[in-house]
Short mmCIF file of C-alpha atoms in Angstrom, two decimals:
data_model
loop_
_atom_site.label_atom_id
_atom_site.label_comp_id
_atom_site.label_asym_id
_atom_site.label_seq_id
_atom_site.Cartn_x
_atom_site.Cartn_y
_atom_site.Cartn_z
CA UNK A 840 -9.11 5.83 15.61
CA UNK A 841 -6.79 6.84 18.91
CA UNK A 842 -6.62 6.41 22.01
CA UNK A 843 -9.09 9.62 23.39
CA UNK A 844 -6.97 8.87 26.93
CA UNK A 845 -4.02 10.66 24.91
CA UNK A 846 -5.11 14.17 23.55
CA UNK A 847 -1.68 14.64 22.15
CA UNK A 848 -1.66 12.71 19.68
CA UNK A 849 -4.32 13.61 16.82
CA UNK A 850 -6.88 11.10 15.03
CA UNK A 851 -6.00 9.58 12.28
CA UNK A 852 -8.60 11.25 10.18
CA UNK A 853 -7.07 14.96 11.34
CA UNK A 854 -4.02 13.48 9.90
CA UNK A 855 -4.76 12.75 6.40
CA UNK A 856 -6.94 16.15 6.34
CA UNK A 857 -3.62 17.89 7.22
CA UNK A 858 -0.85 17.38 6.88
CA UNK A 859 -2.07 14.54 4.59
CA UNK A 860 -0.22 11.49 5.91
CA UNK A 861 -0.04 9.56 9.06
CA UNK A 862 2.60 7.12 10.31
CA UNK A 863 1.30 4.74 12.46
CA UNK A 864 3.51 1.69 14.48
CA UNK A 865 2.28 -2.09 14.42
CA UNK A 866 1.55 -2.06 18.13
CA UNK A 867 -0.75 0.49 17.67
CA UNK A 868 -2.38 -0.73 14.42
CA UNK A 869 -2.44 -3.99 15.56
CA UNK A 870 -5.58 -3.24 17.83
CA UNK A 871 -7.04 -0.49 14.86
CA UNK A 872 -7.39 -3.53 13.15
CA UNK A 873 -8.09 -6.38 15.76
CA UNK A 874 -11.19 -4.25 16.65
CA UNK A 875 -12.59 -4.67 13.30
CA UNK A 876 -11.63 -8.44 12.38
CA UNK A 877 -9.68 -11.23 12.98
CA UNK A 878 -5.89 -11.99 11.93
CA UNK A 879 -6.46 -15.72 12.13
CA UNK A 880 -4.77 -16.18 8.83
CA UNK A 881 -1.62 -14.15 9.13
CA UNK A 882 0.98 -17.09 8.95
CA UNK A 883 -0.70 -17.53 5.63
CA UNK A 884 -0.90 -14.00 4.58
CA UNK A 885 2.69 -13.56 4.94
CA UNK A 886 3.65 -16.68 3.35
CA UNK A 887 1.88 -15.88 0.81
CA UNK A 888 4.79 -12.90 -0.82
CA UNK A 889 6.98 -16.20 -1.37
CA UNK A 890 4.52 -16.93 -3.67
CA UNK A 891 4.55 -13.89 -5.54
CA UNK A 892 5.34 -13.34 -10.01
CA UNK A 893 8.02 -10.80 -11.16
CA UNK A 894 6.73 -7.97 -12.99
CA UNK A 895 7.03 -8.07 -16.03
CA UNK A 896 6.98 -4.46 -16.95
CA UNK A 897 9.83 -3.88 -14.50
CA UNK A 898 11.83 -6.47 -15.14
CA UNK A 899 13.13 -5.28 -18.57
CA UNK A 900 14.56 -2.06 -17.07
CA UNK A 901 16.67 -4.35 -14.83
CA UNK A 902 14.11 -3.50 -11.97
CA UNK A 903 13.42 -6.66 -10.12
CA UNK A 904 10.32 -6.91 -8.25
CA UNK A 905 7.36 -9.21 -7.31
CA UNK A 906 4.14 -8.91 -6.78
CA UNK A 907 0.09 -9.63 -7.40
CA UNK A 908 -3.16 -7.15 -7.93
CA UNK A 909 -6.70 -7.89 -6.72
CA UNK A 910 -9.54 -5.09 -7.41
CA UNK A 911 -12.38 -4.82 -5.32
CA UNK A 912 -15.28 -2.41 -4.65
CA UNK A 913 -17.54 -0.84 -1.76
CA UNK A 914 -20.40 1.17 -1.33
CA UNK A 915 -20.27 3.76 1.41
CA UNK A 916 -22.85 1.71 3.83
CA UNK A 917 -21.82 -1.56 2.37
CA UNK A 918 -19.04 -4.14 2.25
CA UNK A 919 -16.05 -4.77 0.46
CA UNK A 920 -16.25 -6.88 -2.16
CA UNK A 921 -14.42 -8.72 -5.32
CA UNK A 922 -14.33 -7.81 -8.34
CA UNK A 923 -13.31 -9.54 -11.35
CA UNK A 924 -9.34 -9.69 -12.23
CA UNK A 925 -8.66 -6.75 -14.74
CA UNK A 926 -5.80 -4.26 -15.20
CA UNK A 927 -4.61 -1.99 -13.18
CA UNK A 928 -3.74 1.30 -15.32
CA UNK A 929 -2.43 4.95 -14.19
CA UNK A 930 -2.09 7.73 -16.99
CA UNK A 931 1.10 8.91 -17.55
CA UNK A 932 0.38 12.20 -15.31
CA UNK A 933 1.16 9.68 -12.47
CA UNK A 934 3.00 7.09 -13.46
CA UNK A 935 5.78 8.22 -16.06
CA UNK A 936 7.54 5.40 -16.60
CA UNK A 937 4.63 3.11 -16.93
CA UNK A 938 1.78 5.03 -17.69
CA UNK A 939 -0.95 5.35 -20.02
CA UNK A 940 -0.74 1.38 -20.26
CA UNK A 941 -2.77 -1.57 -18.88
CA UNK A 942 -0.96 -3.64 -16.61
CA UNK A 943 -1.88 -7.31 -15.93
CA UNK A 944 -0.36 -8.76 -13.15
CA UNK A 945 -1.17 -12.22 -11.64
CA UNK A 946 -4.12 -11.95 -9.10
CA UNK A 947 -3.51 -12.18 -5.13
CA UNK A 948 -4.48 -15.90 -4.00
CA UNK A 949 -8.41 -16.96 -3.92
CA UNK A 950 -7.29 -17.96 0.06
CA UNK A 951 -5.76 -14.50 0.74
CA UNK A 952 -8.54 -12.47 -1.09
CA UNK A 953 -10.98 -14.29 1.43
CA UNK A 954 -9.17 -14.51 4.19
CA UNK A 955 -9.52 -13.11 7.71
CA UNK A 956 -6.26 -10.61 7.16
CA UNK A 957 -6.99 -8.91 4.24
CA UNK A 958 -10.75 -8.81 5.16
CA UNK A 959 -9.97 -6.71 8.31
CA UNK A 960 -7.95 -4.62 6.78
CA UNK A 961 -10.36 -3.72 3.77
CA UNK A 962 -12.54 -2.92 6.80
CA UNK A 963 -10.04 -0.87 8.58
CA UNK A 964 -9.46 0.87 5.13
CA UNK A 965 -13.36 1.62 4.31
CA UNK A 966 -13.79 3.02 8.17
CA UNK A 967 -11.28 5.12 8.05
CA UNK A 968 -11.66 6.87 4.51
CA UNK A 969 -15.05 6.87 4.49
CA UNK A 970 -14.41 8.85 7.62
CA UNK A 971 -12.33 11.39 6.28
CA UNK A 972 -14.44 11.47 3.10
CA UNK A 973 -18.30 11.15 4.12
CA UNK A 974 -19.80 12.23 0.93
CA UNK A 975 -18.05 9.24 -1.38
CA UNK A 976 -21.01 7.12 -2.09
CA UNK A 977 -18.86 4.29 -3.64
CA UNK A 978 -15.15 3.24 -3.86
CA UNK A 979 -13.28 1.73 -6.23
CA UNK A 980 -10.34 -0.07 -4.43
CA UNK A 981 -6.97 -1.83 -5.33
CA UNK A 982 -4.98 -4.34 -3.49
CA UNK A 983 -1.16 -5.10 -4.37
CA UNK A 984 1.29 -6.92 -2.95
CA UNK A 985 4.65 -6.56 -3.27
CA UNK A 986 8.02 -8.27 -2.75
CA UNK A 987 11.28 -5.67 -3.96
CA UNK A 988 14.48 -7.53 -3.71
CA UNK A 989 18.09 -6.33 -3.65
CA UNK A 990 21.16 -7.93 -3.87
CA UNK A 991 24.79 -6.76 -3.31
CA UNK A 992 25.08 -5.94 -6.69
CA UNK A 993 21.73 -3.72 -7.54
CA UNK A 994 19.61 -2.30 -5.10
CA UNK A 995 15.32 -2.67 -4.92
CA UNK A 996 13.43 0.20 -5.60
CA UNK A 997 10.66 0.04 -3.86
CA UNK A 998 9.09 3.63 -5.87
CA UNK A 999 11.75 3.32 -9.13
CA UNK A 1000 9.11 5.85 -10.52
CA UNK A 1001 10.88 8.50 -8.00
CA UNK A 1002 8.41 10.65 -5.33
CA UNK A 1003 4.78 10.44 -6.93
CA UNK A 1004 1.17 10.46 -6.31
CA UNK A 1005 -0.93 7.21 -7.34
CA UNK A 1006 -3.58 9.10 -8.93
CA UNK A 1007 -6.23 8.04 -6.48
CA UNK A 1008 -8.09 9.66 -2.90
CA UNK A 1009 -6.39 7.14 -0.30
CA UNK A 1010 -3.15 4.77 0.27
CA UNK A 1011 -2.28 2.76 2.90
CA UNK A 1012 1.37 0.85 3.15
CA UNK A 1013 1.65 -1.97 5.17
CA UNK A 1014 4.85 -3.40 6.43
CA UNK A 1015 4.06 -7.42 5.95
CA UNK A 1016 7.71 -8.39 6.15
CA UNK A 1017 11.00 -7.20 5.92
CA UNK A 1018 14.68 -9.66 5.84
CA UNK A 1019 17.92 -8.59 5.51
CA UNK A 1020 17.55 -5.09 4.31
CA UNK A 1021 18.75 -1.23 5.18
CA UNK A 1022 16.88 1.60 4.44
CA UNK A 1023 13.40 1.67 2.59
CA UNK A 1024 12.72 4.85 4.07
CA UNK A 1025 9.46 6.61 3.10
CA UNK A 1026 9.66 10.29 2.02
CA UNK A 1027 6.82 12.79 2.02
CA UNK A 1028 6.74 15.80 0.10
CA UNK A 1029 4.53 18.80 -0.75
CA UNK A 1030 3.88 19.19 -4.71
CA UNK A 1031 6.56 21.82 -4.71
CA UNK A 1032 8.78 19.06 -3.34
CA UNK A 1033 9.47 20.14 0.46
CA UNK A 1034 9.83 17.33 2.98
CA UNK A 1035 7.00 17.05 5.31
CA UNK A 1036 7.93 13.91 6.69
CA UNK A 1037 10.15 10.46 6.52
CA UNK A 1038 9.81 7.71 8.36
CA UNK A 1039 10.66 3.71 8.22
CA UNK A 1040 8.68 0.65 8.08
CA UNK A 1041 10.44 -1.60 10.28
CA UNK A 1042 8.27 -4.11 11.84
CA UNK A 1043 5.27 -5.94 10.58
CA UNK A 1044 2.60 -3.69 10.69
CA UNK A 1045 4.05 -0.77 10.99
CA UNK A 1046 1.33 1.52 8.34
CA UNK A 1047 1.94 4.90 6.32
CA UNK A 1048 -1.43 6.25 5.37
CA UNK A 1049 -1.63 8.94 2.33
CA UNK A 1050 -4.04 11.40 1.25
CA UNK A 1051 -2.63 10.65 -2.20
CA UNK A 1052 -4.21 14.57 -4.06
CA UNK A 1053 -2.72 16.50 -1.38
CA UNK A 1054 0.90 15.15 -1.03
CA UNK A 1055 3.52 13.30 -3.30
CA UNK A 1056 5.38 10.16 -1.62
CA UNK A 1057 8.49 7.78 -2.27
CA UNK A 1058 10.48 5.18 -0.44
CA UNK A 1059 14.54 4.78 -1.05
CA UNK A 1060 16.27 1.99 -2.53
CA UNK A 1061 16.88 -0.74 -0.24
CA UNK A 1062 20.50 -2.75 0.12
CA UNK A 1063 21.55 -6.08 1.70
CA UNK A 1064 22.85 -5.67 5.11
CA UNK A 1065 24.76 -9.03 4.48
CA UNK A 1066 25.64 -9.11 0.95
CA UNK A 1067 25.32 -12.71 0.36
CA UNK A 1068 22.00 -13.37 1.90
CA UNK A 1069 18.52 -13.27 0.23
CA UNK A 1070 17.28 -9.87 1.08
CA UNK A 1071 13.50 -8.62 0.68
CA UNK A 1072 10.71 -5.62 1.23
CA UNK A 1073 7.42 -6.93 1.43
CA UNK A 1074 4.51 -4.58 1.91
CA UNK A 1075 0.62 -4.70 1.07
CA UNK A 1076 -0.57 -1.86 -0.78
CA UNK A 1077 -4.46 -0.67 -0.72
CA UNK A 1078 -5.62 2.22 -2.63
CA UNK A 1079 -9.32 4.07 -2.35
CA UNK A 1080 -10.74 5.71 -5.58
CA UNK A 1081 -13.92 7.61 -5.84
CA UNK A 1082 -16.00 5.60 -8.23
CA UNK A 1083 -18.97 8.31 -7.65
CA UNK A 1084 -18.39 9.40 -10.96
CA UNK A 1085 -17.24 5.87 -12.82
CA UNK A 1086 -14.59 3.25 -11.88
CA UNK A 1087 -10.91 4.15 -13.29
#
């Protein structure tokens, strides 16, 4: 998962065993990925956030965002695979201003879910955790993407819920696109709240990856850095779950 030429900088699997996080730039996940699958479809992919429905649950609180959810599963020695749309649900231990609920959101794209893109990446994903976590004999996974906006008059929240945990073993953040926008910095804490880490997403590709039960994470509101202009955050979201003792 590094380049073994370059002691210096530790694998990726050290990393989310401690301190629980990794940063990694999109010209060196570019090839993390490219050695697992083909991008052939990444016009597509990205087009594919102008696509996206507001969320609903959000969108009452005057938080605008956009996004779909796809749910798929994997056994340790096999491949990733669709499941059937359902909800996606976090108790209220990790989610407090949405949780305990289940959320339906409209489901990613038929073309996208079997596409090259998001196929390499599930790959890249399944490698690497099942890496770090060799016992897991199956994984429940979640895909979202998601589109915050901001305009001159409100800023996006990319993580409105504040710093958090997800409630599951493994995240990965994904920079897919990013217009007309300051800040968006992710923020990584300890449970007792000390900063471990921040760092921003700035180009496509550019990847934070979370050991989500060992350290809480959050991203600050984003702005317009020309007020009248649309402005966006666009990032795909994957999330590993032991299902070894049921899917949930």
């Amino acid at each position: 998962m590094h380049n073994p030429a370059d002691s210096s900088v530790p694998s990726l699997p050290d990393q989310l065993l401690s301190p629980g996080f990794a940063f990694v730039e999109g010209d060196r996940m570019k090839p993390l990925l490219t050695s697992l699958g083909a991008l052939m479809d990444w016009p597509d992919f990205v087009d594919s956030w102008n696509h996206l429905a507001p969320d609903p649950y959000l969108a009452a609180k005057g938080r605008f965002r956009r996004r779909r959810h796809g749910t798929f599963s994997a056994p340790a020695d096999g491949p990733v695979v669709a499941e059937p749309h359902q909800p996606h649900f976090q108790s209220l231990q990790y989610n407090t201003l949405q949780g305990d609920i289940q959320r339906w959101f409209e489901p990613i794209d038929a073309a996208i879910v079997h596409g090259d893109t998001l196929g390499t990446i599930l790959r890249f994903c399944h490698q690497l955790f099942g890496h770090v976590a060799p016992a897991t004999k199956r994984w429940h996974i979640e895909v979202h993407q998601f589109r915050i906006e901001a305009s001159a008059d409100a800023a996006g929240e990319p993580t409105p819920e504040g710093s958090h945990r997800d409630g599951v073993d493994y995240v990965l953040v994904l920079l897919v696109d990013r217009e007309n926008i300051a800040s968006g910095t992710t923020t990584i804490h300890t449970p007792e709240g000390r900063l471990l880490g921040d760092f921003t997403l700035t180009h496509a590709l550019d990847a934070a990856l979370i050991h989500d039960p060992v350290v809480y994470h959050g991203v600050t509101p984003v702005r317009p850095l020309v007020a009248d202009l649309p402005a966006h955050r666009d990032v795909l979201v994957v999330t590993f779950k032991s299902a070894d003792g049921g899917i949930g």
